[in-house]
Coordinates of C-alpha atoms in Angstrom, one line a residue:
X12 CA 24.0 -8.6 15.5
X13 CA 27.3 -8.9 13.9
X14 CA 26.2 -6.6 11.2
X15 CA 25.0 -4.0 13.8
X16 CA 28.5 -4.6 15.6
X17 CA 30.6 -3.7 12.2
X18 CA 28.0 -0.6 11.4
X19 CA 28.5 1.0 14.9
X20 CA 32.2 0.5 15.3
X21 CA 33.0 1.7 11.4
X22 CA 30.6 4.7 11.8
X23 CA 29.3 4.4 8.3
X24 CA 25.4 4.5 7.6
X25 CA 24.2 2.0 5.4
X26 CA 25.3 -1.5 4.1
X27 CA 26.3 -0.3 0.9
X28 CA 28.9 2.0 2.2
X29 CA 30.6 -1.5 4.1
X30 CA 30.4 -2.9 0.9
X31 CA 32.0 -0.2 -0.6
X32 CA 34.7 -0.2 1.9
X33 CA 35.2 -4.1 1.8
X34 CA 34.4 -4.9 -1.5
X35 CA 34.6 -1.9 -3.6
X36 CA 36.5 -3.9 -6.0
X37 CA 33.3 -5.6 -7.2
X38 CA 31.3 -2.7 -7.3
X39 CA 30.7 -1.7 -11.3
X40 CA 28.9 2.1 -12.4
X41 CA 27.3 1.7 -15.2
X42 CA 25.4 4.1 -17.3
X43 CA 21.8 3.7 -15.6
X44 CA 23.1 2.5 -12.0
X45 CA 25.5 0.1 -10.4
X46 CA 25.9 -3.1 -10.4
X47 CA 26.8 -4.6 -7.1
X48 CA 26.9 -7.7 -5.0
X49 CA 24.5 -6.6 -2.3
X50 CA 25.9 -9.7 0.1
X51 CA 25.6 -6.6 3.1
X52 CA 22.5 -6.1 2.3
X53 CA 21.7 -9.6 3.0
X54 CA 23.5 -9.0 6.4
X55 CA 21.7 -6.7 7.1
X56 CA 18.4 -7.8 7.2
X57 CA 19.5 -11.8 7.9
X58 CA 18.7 -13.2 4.6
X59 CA 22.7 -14.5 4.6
X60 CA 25.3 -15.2 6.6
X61 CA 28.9 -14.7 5.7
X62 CA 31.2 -17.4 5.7
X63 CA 34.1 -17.6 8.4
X64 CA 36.4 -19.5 6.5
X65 CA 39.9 -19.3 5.9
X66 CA 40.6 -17.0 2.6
X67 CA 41.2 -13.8 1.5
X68 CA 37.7 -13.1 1.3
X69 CA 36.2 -14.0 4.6
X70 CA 34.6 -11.0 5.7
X71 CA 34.2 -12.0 9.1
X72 CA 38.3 -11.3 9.5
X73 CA 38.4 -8.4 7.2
X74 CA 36.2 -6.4 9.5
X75 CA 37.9 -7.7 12.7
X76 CA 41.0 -6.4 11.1
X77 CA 39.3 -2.8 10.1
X78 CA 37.6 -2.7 13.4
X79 CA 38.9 -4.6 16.5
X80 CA 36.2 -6.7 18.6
X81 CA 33.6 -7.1 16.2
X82 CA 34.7 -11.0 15.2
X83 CA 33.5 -12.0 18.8
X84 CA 30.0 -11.0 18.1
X85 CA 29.8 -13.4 14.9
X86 CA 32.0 -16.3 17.0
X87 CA 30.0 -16.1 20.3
X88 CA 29.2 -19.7 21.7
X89 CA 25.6 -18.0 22.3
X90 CA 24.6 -19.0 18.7
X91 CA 25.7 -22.8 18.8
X92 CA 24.0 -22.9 22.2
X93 CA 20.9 -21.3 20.7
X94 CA 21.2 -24.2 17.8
X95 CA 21.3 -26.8 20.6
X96 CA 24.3 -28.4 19.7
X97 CA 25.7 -30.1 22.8
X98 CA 27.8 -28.8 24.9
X99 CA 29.0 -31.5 28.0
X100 CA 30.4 -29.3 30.7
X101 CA 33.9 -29.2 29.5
X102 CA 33.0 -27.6 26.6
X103 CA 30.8 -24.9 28.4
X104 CA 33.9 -24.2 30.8
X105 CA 35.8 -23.5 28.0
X106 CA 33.7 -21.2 26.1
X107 CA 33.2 -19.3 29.4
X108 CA 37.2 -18.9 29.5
X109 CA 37.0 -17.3 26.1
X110 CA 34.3 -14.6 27.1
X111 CA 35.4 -10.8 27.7
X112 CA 38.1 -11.0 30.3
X113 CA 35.5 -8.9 32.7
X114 CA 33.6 -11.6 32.9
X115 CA 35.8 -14.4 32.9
X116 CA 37.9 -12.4 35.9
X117 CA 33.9 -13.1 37.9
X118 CA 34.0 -16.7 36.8
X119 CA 37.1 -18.2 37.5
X120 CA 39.9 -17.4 39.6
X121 CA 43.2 -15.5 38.9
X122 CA 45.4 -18.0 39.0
X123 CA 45.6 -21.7 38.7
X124 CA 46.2 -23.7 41.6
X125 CA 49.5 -25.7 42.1
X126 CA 50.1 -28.3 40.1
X127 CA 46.8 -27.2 37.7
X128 CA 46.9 -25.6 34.0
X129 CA 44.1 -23.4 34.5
X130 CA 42.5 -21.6 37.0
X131 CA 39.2 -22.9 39.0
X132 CA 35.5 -21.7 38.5
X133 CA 34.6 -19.5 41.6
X134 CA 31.5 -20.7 43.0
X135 CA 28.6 -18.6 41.2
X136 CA 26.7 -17.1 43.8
X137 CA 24.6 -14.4 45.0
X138 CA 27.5 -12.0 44.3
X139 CA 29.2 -13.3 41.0
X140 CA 25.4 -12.3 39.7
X141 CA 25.4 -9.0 40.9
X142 CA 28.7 -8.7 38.9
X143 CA 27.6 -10.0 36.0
X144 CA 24.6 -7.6 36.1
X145 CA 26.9 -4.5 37.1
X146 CA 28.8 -5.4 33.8
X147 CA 25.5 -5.8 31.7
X148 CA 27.6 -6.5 28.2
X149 CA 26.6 -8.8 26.1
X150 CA 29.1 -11.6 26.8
X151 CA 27.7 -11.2 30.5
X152 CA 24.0 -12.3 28.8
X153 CA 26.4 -15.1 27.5
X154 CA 27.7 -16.2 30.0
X155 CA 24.3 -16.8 31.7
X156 CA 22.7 -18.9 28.6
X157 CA 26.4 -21.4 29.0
X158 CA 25.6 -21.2 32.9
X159 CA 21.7 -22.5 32.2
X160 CA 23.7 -24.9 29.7
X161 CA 25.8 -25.7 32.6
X162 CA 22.8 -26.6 35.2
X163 CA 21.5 -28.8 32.7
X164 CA 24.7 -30.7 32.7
X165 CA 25.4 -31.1 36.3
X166 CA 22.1 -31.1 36.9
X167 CA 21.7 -27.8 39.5
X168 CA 18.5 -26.2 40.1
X169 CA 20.4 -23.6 42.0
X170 CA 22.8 -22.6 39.2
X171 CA 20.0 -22.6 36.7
X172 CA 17.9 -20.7 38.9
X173 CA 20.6 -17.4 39.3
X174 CA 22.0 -18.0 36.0
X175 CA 18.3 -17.0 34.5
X176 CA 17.7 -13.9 37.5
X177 CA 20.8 -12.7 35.4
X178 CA 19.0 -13.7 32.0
X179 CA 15.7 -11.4 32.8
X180 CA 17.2 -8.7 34.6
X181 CA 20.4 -8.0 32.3
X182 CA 17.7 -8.1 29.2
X183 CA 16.4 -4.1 30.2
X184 CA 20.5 -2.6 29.8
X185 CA 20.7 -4.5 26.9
X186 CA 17.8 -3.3 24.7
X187 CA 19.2 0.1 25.1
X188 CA 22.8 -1.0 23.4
X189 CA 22.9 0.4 19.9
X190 CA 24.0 -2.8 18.9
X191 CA 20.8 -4.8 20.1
X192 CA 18.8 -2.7 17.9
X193 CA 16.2 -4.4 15.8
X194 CA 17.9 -7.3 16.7
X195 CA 16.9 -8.3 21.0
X196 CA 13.4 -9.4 20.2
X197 CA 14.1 -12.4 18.1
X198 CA 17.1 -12.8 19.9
X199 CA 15.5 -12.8 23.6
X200 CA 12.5 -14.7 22.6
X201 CA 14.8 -17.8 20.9
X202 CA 16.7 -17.6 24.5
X203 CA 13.2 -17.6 26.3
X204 CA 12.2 -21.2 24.6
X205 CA 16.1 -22.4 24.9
X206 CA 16.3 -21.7 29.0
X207 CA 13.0 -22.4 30.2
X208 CA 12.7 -22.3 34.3
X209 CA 12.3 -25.5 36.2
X210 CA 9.4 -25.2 38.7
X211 CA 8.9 -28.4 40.9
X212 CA 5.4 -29.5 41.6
X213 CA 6.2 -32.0 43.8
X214 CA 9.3 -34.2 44.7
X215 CA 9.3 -36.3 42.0
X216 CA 7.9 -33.8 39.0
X217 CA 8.9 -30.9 37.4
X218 CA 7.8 -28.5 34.4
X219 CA 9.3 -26.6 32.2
X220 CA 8.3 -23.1 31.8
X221 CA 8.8 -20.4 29.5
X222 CA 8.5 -16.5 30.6
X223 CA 8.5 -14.4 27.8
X224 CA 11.1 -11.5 27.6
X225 CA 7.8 -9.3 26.7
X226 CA 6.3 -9.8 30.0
X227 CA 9.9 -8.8 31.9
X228 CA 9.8 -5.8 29.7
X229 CA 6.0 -4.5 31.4
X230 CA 7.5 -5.6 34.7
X231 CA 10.6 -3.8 35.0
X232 CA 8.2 -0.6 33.4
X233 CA 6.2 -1.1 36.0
X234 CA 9.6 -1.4 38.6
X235 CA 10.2 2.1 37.5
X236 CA 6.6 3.5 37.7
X237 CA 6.5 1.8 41.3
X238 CA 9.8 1.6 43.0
X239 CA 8.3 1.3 46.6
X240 CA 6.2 -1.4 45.5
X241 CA 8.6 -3.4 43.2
X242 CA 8.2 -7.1 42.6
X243 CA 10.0 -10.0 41.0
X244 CA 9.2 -10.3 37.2
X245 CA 6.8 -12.8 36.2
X246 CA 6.4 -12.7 32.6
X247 CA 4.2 -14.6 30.9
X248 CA 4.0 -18.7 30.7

């Protein structure tokens, strides 16, 4: 995804004219053809991940520097989420403070209190997911994933319950972003087996259940077939 981000935003075709631009240096002609490091290329399809280290050569801050906002795709919490490394829910507030301001502006309020550092969380409710699906970026998918992180903390079938209606219905905007290309299936189906819903049997039991983001993609096609007739998604479990 951060590769996709870098390509759009520097308008150049192919992952050996970014290496070209960021590391032409290495690049040697030769008689027959030229000899090159080909790291993008491993970007590009996922074979290898740069490193975000400090040094002149971390690529992740050379392209943040040629081209403003892509850094935030490669430093999303999203990915340590998706890893499963635990977050308690002071960590998960402040990842959600360090989202787009859009979003944070729909999460917390303006202004700290008196006597506070930092400003509340609003209560998320049938509203703040409205706005999080009229924003329909990716740090708004983001921000739902840390919210389902965030119901398994405090342990809140509610929150879990609209922080995944903004999970399957923000996932149709999103596989039309240029920057999601190639990339949303893997992507959506690792964040179908990470937030599974809770469905309670009974009092005392509950299951876990997966819906697929193939089967929200046939019901929101079918949504726009049949707008008079249009139904929750179900996916498949």
């Amino acid at each position: 995804m951060w590769f996709n981000a870098v390509k759009q935003s520097s308008g150049m075709s192919s992952a050996y004219a970014l290496e070209m631009a960021f590391d032409g240096d290495r690049i040697r002609k030769r008689v027959t053809d030229v000899a090159r490091p080909r790291k993008w290329d491993g970007y590009q399809k996922g074979a290898s991940v740069p490193s975000d280290k400090p040094g002149p050569r971390n690529v992740v801050e050379q392209a943040e520097a040629m081209f403003p906002g892509t850094a935030r795709w490669f430093r999303s919490p999203l990915w340590a989420s998706l890893r499963g490394e635990a977050f308690d829910s002071r960590m998960i507030e402040d990842a959600l403070r360090g989202l787009e301001p859009e979003v944070v502006s729909v999460l917390f309020e303006a202004e700290p209190r008196e006597h506070e550092k930092a400003p509340r969380q609003r209560p998320f409710d049938a509203n703040s997911v409205k706005q999080l699906l009229d924003i329909g970026s990716f740090d708004a998918l983001v921000a739902a994933v840390l919210l389902v992180g965030l119901s398994e903390a405090i342990a809140s079938p509610e929150l879990r319950e609209r922080a995944l209606h903004v999970y399957v219905e923000i996932q149709a905007p999103l596989r039309q972003m240029p920057d999601m290309d190639g990339i949303y299936p893997e992507l959506f189906s690792l964040i179908d087996h990470r937030c599974k819903h809770w469905v309670y049997t009974s009092s005392n039991q509950r299951m876990d259940v997966v819906i697929f983001w193939q089967g929200v993609a046939k019901e929101h096609a079918k949504r726009l077939r049949e707008p008079d007739n249009a139904t929750p998604p179900s996916g498949e479990t």
